[in-house]
């Protein structure tokens, strides 16, 4: 049995350090990327309060086979949009720019894709391998401005850890 639980007394930076440690322990030596993404989505949900969606979109071929787009991966939350073109919405912006997107108010983000009407703020961090975006980590919250610089740095650390594990 795995029992990774954050201590309620930890401050947000410590929670992210514990999350990273748990993700490292769970994914070390496991070559199956889907299993690793599934466990990390569960950890994100366990460790970070006030989320309504946590998970992955992966870079994958389009249905017609030419070019790539983001395709839904393991997550916790309500069923979500399956395919997101690079450049579309917050996830697509992170994938296209290869940069973290910290959005305090999703209603003010041009092109935001509302998968769950409850989402008010969002953090999306690209996972890079050899400079290419292989996935994004997407966190949604029902609270405005839920995410800050500590969350962005923490999830960027997680993305770096997962670069060769998903
Ligand atoms: N809101 C995201 C789409 C993904 S869902 O939130 C799970 C976006 O604008 O990219």
PDB file of C-alpha atoms and ligand atoms in Angstrom:
ATOM      1  CA  UNK A   1       0.000   0.000   0.000  1.00  0.00           C
ATOM      2  CA  UNK A   2       1.206   3.491  -0.793  1.00  0.00           C
ATOM      3  CA  UNK A   3       0.385   6.106   1.796  1.00  0.00           C
ATOM      4  CA  UNK A   4       1.598   9.435   0.514  1.00  0.00           C
ATOM      5  CA  UNK A   5      -0.200  12.182   2.374  1.00  0.00           C
ATOM      6  CA  UNK A   6       0.805  15.789   2.921  1.00  0.00           C
ATOM      7  CA  UNK A   7       1.112  16.968   6.503  1.00  0.00           C
ATOM      8  CA  UNK A   8      -1.659  19.538   7.108  1.00  0.00           C
ATOM      9  CA  UNK A   9       0.814  21.828   8.907  1.00  0.00           C
ATOM     10  CA  UNK A  10       3.152  22.236   5.914  1.00  0.00           C
ATOM     11  CA  UNK A  11       3.412  25.555   4.095  1.00  0.00           C
ATOM     12  CA  UNK A  12       2.893  25.542   0.286  1.00  0.00           C
ATOM     13  CA  UNK A  13       6.615  25.347  -0.577  1.00  0.00           C
ATOM     14  CA  UNK A  14       7.033  22.345   1.734  1.00  0.00           C
ATOM     15  CA  UNK A  15       3.944  20.705   0.252  1.00  0.00           C
ATOM     16  CA  UNK A  16       5.562  20.985  -3.186  1.00  0.00           C
ATOM     17  CA  UNK A  17       8.820  19.501  -1.891  1.00  0.00           C
ATOM     18  CA  UNK A  18       6.885  16.564  -0.383  1.00  0.00           C
ATOM     19  CA  UNK A  19       4.900  16.161  -3.601  1.00  0.00           C
ATOM     20  CA  UNK A  20       8.123  16.019  -5.617  1.00  0.00           C
ATOM     21  CA  UNK A  21       9.604  13.452  -3.229  1.00  0.00           C
ATOM     22  CA  UNK A  22       6.485  11.284  -3.444  1.00  0.00           C
ATOM     23  CA  UNK A  23       6.415  11.550  -7.256  1.00  0.00           C
ATOM     24  CA  UNK A  24      10.092  10.610  -7.413  1.00  0.00           C
ATOM     25  CA  UNK A  25       9.554   7.584  -5.154  1.00  0.00           C
ATOM     26  CA  UNK A  26       6.487   6.408  -7.111  1.00  0.00           C
ATOM     27  CA  UNK A  27       7.931   6.754 -10.598  1.00  0.00           C
ATOM     28  CA  UNK A  28      11.607   5.820 -10.069  1.00  0.00           C
ATOM     29  CA  UNK A  29      12.511   2.726 -12.070  1.00  0.00           C
ATOM     30  CA  UNK A  30       9.035   2.405 -13.656  1.00  0.00           C
ATOM     31  CA  UNK A  31       9.264   2.675 -17.451  1.00  0.00           C
ATOM     32  CA  UNK A  32       5.504   2.815 -18.132  1.00  0.00           C
ATOM     33  CA  UNK A  33       4.656   6.468 -18.761  1.00  0.00           C
ATOM     34  CA  UNK A  34       0.893   6.005 -18.448  1.00  0.00           C
ATOM     35  CA  UNK A  35       1.250   4.382 -15.032  1.00  0.00           C
ATOM     36  CA  UNK A  36       3.541   7.203 -13.936  1.00  0.00           C
ATOM     37  CA  UNK A  37       1.197   9.948 -15.184  1.00  0.00           C
ATOM     38  CA  UNK A  38      -1.766   8.222 -13.493  1.00  0.00           C
ATOM     39  CA  UNK A  39       0.011   8.057 -10.152  1.00  0.00           C
ATOM     40  CA  UNK A  40       1.262  11.643 -10.415  1.00  0.00           C
ATOM     41  CA  UNK A  41      -2.269  12.881 -11.230  1.00  0.00           C
ATOM     42  CA  UNK A  42      -3.463  11.107  -8.072  1.00  0.00           C
ATOM     43  CA  UNK A  43      -0.626  12.681  -6.047  1.00  0.00           C
ATOM     44  CA  UNK A  44      -1.448  16.170  -7.342  1.00  0.00           C
ATOM     45  CA  UNK A  45      -5.040  15.625  -6.245  1.00  0.00           C
ATOM     46  CA  UNK A  46      -3.952  14.332  -2.796  1.00  0.00           C
ATOM     47  CA  UNK A  47      -1.367  17.005  -2.076  1.00  0.00           C
ATOM     48  CA  UNK A  48      -2.783  20.233  -3.497  1.00  0.00           C
ATOM     49  CA  UNK A  49      -5.936  21.665  -1.933  1.00  0.00           C
ATOM     50  CA  UNK A  50      -8.735  23.438  -3.791  1.00  0.00           C
ATOM     51  CA  UNK A  51      -8.453  21.748  -7.209  1.00  0.00           C
ATOM     52  CA  UNK A  52     -11.245  20.578  -9.488  1.00  0.00           C
ATOM     53  CA  UNK A  53      -8.999  19.030 -12.157  1.00  0.00           C
ATOM     54  CA  UNK A  54      -5.417  17.751 -12.172  1.00  0.00           C
ATOM     55  CA  UNK A  55      -3.707  15.819 -14.911  1.00  0.00           C
ATOM     56  CA  UNK A  56      -1.912  15.546 -18.220  1.00  0.00           C
ATOM     57  CA  UNK A  57      -2.307  16.290 -21.890  1.00  0.00           C
ATOM     58  CA  UNK A  58       0.270  14.554 -24.104  1.00  0.00           C
ATOM     59  CA  UNK A  59       1.693  15.578 -27.454  1.00  0.00           C
ATOM     60  CA  UNK A  60       0.323  13.011 -29.910  1.00  0.00           C
ATOM     61  CA  UNK A  61      -0.518  12.716 -33.619  1.00  0.00           C
ATOM     62  CA  UNK A  62      -3.740  14.354 -34.839  1.00  0.00           C
ATOM     63  CA  UNK A  63      -6.537  12.008 -35.916  1.00  0.00           C
ATOM     64  CA  UNK A  64      -5.624  12.491 -39.567  1.00  0.00           C
ATOM     65  CA  UNK A  65      -2.039  11.722 -38.720  1.00  0.00           C
ATOM     66  CA  UNK A  66      -0.330  14.870 -39.975  1.00  0.00           C
ATOM     67  CA  UNK A  67       1.097  17.030 -37.248  1.00  0.00           C
ATOM     68  CA  UNK A  68       0.644  16.875 -33.498  1.00  0.00           C
ATOM     69  CA  UNK A  69      -1.745  18.218 -30.908  1.00  0.00           C
ATOM     70  CA  UNK A  70      -2.421  17.778 -27.199  1.00  0.00           C
ATOM     71  CA  UNK A  71      -4.419  14.661 -26.351  1.00  0.00           C
ATOM     72  CA  UNK A  72      -6.003  13.959 -22.974  1.00  0.00           C
ATOM     73  CA  UNK A  73      -3.937  11.801 -20.625  1.00  0.00           C
ATOM     74  CA  UNK A  74      -4.355  10.475 -17.100  1.00  0.00           C
ATOM     75  CA  UNK A  75      -6.197  12.903 -14.812  1.00  0.00           C
ATOM     76  CA  UNK A  76      -8.430  13.311 -11.783  1.00  0.00           C
ATOM     77  CA  UNK A  77     -11.594  15.395 -12.189  1.00  0.00           C
ATOM     78  CA  UNK A  78     -14.562  15.636 -14.535  1.00  0.00           C
ATOM     79  CA  UNK A  79     -14.375  14.264 -18.081  1.00  0.00           C
ATOM     80  CA  UNK A  80     -12.499  16.786 -20.231  1.00  0.00           C
ATOM     81  CA  UNK A  81     -11.900  17.917 -23.816  1.00  0.00           C
ATOM     82  CA  UNK A  82      -9.939  15.190 -25.576  1.00  0.00           C
ATOM     83  CA  UNK A  83      -7.941  17.104 -28.193  1.00  0.00           C
ATOM     84  CA  UNK A  84      -6.462  20.609 -27.943  1.00  0.00           C
ATOM     85  CA  UNK A  85      -4.480  22.119 -30.829  1.00  0.00           C
ATOM     86  CA  UNK A  86      -1.152  23.774 -30.009  1.00  0.00           C
ATOM     87  CA  UNK A  87      -1.930  27.460 -29.439  1.00  0.00           C
ATOM     88  CA  UNK A  88      -5.541  26.899 -28.303  1.00  0.00           C
ATOM     89  CA  UNK A  89      -6.621  27.670 -24.752  1.00  0.00           C
ATOM     90  CA  UNK A  90      -4.320  27.731 -21.751  1.00  0.00           C
ATOM     91  CA  UNK A  91      -2.904  24.239 -22.369  1.00  0.00           C
ATOM     92  CA  UNK A  92      -2.252  24.977 -26.028  1.00  0.00           C
ATOM     93  CA  UNK A  93      -0.588  28.281 -25.119  1.00  0.00           C
ATOM     94  CA  UNK A  94       1.769  26.452 -22.718  1.00  0.00           C
ATOM     95  CA  UNK A  95       2.568  23.852 -25.384  1.00  0.00           C
ATOM     96  CA  UNK A  96       3.168  26.391 -28.133  1.00  0.00           C
ATOM     97  CA  UNK A  97       5.244  28.798 -26.042  1.00  0.00           C
ATOM     98  CA  UNK A  98       6.971  26.036 -24.027  1.00  0.00           C
ATOM     99  CA  UNK A  99       6.340  28.291 -21.022  1.00  0.00           C
ATOM    100  CA  UNK A 100       4.314  27.997 -17.829  1.00  0.00           C
ATOM    101  CA  UNK A 101       0.887  29.648 -17.973  1.00  0.00           C
ATOM    102  CA  UNK A 102      -0.357  31.010 -14.653  1.00  0.00           C
ATOM    103  CA  UNK A 103      -3.909  32.271 -15.170  1.00  0.00           C
ATOM    104  CA  UNK A 104      -5.587  33.999 -12.222  1.00  0.00           C
ATOM    105  CA  UNK A 105      -8.940  34.385 -14.010  1.00  0.00           C
ATOM    106  CA  UNK A 106      -9.688  31.944 -16.800  1.00  0.00           C
ATOM    107  CA  UNK A 107     -12.640  34.055 -17.963  1.00  0.00           C
ATOM    108  CA  UNK A 108     -10.163  36.811 -18.863  1.00  0.00           C
ATOM    109  CA  UNK A 109      -7.885  34.442 -20.869  1.00  0.00           C
ATOM    110  CA  UNK A 110      -8.577  34.742 -24.612  1.00  0.00           C
ATOM    111  CA  UNK A 111      -9.568  31.346 -26.001  1.00  0.00           C
ATOM    112  CA  UNK A 112      -9.777  29.574 -22.651  1.00  0.00           C
ATOM    113  CA  UNK A 113     -11.378  26.154 -23.154  1.00  0.00           C
ATOM    114  CA  UNK A 114     -13.991  25.551 -20.476  1.00  0.00           C
ATOM    115  CA  UNK A 115     -13.994  21.808 -19.800  1.00  0.00           C
ATOM    116  CA  UNK A 116     -15.480  22.235 -16.339  1.00  0.00           C
ATOM    117  CA  UNK A 117     -17.597  25.364 -15.801  1.00  0.00           C
ATOM    118  CA  UNK A 118     -16.419  25.422 -12.164  1.00  0.00           C
ATOM    119  CA  UNK A 119     -12.826  26.276 -13.141  1.00  0.00           C
ATOM    120  CA  UNK A 120     -11.820  29.834 -12.259  1.00  0.00           C
ATOM    121  CA  UNK A 121      -8.009  29.733 -12.269  1.00  0.00           C
ATOM    122  CA  UNK A 122      -5.465  27.483 -13.922  1.00  0.00           C
ATOM    123  CA  UNK A 123      -1.777  26.548 -13.964  1.00  0.00           C
ATOM    124  CA  UNK A 124      -0.292  24.743 -16.965  1.00  0.00           C
ATOM    125  CA  UNK A 125       3.362  23.671 -17.128  1.00  0.00           C
ATOM    126  CA  UNK A 126       4.978  22.081 -20.181  1.00  0.00           C
ATOM    127  CA  UNK A 127       7.007  18.894 -19.814  1.00  0.00           C
ATOM    128  CA  UNK A 128      10.034  19.116 -22.104  1.00  0.00           C
ATOM    129  CA  UNK A 129      12.310  16.393 -23.430  1.00  0.00           C
ATOM    130  CA  UNK A 130      15.281  17.422 -25.566  1.00  0.00           C
ATOM    131  CA  UNK A 131      13.649  20.837 -25.943  1.00  0.00           C
ATOM    132  CA  UNK A 132      10.337  19.488 -27.294  1.00  0.00           C
ATOM    133  CA  UNK A 133       7.004  19.574 -25.431  1.00  0.00           C
ATOM    134  CA  UNK A 134       6.003  15.966 -24.747  1.00  0.00           C
ATOM    135  CA  UNK A 135       3.100  16.813 -22.406  1.00  0.00           C
ATOM    136  CA  UNK A 136       1.627  19.503 -20.210  1.00  0.00           C
ATOM    137  CA  UNK A 137       0.601  19.279 -16.573  1.00  0.00           C
ATOM    138  CA  UNK A 138      -2.748  21.047 -16.096  1.00  0.00           C
ATOM    139  CA  UNK A 139      -4.177  22.132 -12.736  1.00  0.00           C
ATOM    140  CA  UNK A 140      -7.591  23.807 -12.432  1.00  0.00           C
ATOM    141  CA  UNK A 141      -9.166  25.395  -9.364  1.00  0.00           C
ATOM    142  CA  UNK A 142     -12.686  26.616  -8.616  1.00  0.00           C
ATOM    143  CA  UNK A 143     -11.099  29.580  -6.749  1.00  0.00           C
ATOM    144  CA  UNK A 144      -9.850  32.682  -8.575  1.00  0.00           C
ATOM    145  CA  UNK A 145      -6.079  33.235  -8.320  1.00  0.00           C
ATOM    146  CA  UNK A 146      -5.572  29.879  -6.589  1.00  0.00           C
ATOM    147  CA  UNK A 147      -2.055  29.415  -8.004  1.00  0.00           C
ATOM    148  CA  UNK A 148       1.051  31.496  -7.372  1.00  0.00           C
ATOM    149  CA  UNK A 149       4.770  31.531  -8.036  1.00  0.00           C
ATOM    150  CA  UNK A 150       5.410  28.773  -5.475  1.00  0.00           C
ATOM    151  CA  UNK A 151       2.979  26.494  -7.311  1.00  0.00           C
ATOM    152  CA  UNK A 152       4.516  27.358 -10.675  1.00  0.00           C
ATOM    153  CA  UNK A 153       8.027  26.588  -9.417  1.00  0.00           C
ATOM    154  CA  UNK A 154       6.870  23.398  -7.720  1.00  0.00           C
ATOM    155  CA  UNK A 155       5.100  22.052 -10.803  1.00  0.00           C
ATOM    156  CA  UNK A 156       8.057  23.054 -13.006  1.00  0.00           C
ATOM    157  CA  UNK A 157      10.236  20.888 -10.733  1.00  0.00           C
ATOM    158  CA  UNK A 158       7.772  18.046 -11.176  1.00  0.00           C
ATOM    159  CA  UNK A 159       7.788  18.518 -14.966  1.00  0.00           C
ATOM    160  CA  UNK A 160      11.605  18.311 -14.956  1.00  0.00           C
ATOM    161  CA  UNK A 161      11.492  15.099 -12.905  1.00  0.00           C
ATOM    162  CA  UNK A 162       8.970  13.543 -15.311  1.00  0.00           C
ATOM    163  CA  UNK A 163      10.818  14.493 -18.499  1.00  0.00           C
ATOM    164  CA  UNK A 164      12.237  10.980 -18.915  1.00  0.00           C
ATOM    165  CA  UNK A 165       9.584   9.090 -16.923  1.00  0.00           C
ATOM    166  CA  UNK A 166       6.426   9.574 -18.999  1.00  0.00           C
TER     167      UNK A 166
HETATM  168  N1  LIG B   1      -9.003  24.856 -19.637  1.00  0.00           N
HETATM  169  C1  LIG B   1      -8.013  24.212 -20.442  1.00  0.00           C
HETATM  170  C2  LIG B   1      -8.537  22.965 -21.091  1.00  0.00           C
HETATM  171  C3  LIG B   1      -8.277  21.733 -20.326  1.00  0.00           C
HETATM  172  S1  LIG B   1      -9.306  21.533 -19.029  1.00  0.00           S
HETATM  173  O1  LIG B   1      -9.224  22.643 -18.120  1.00  0.00           O
HETATM  174  C4  LIG B   1      -9.066  20.119 -18.258  1.00  0.00           C
HETATM  175  C5  LIG B   1      -7.469  25.138 -21.504  1.00  0.00           C
HETATM  176  O2  LIG B   1      -7.989  26.241 -21.702  1.00  0.00           O
HETATM  177  O3  LIG B   1      -6.515  24.751 -22.141  1.00  0.00           O
END
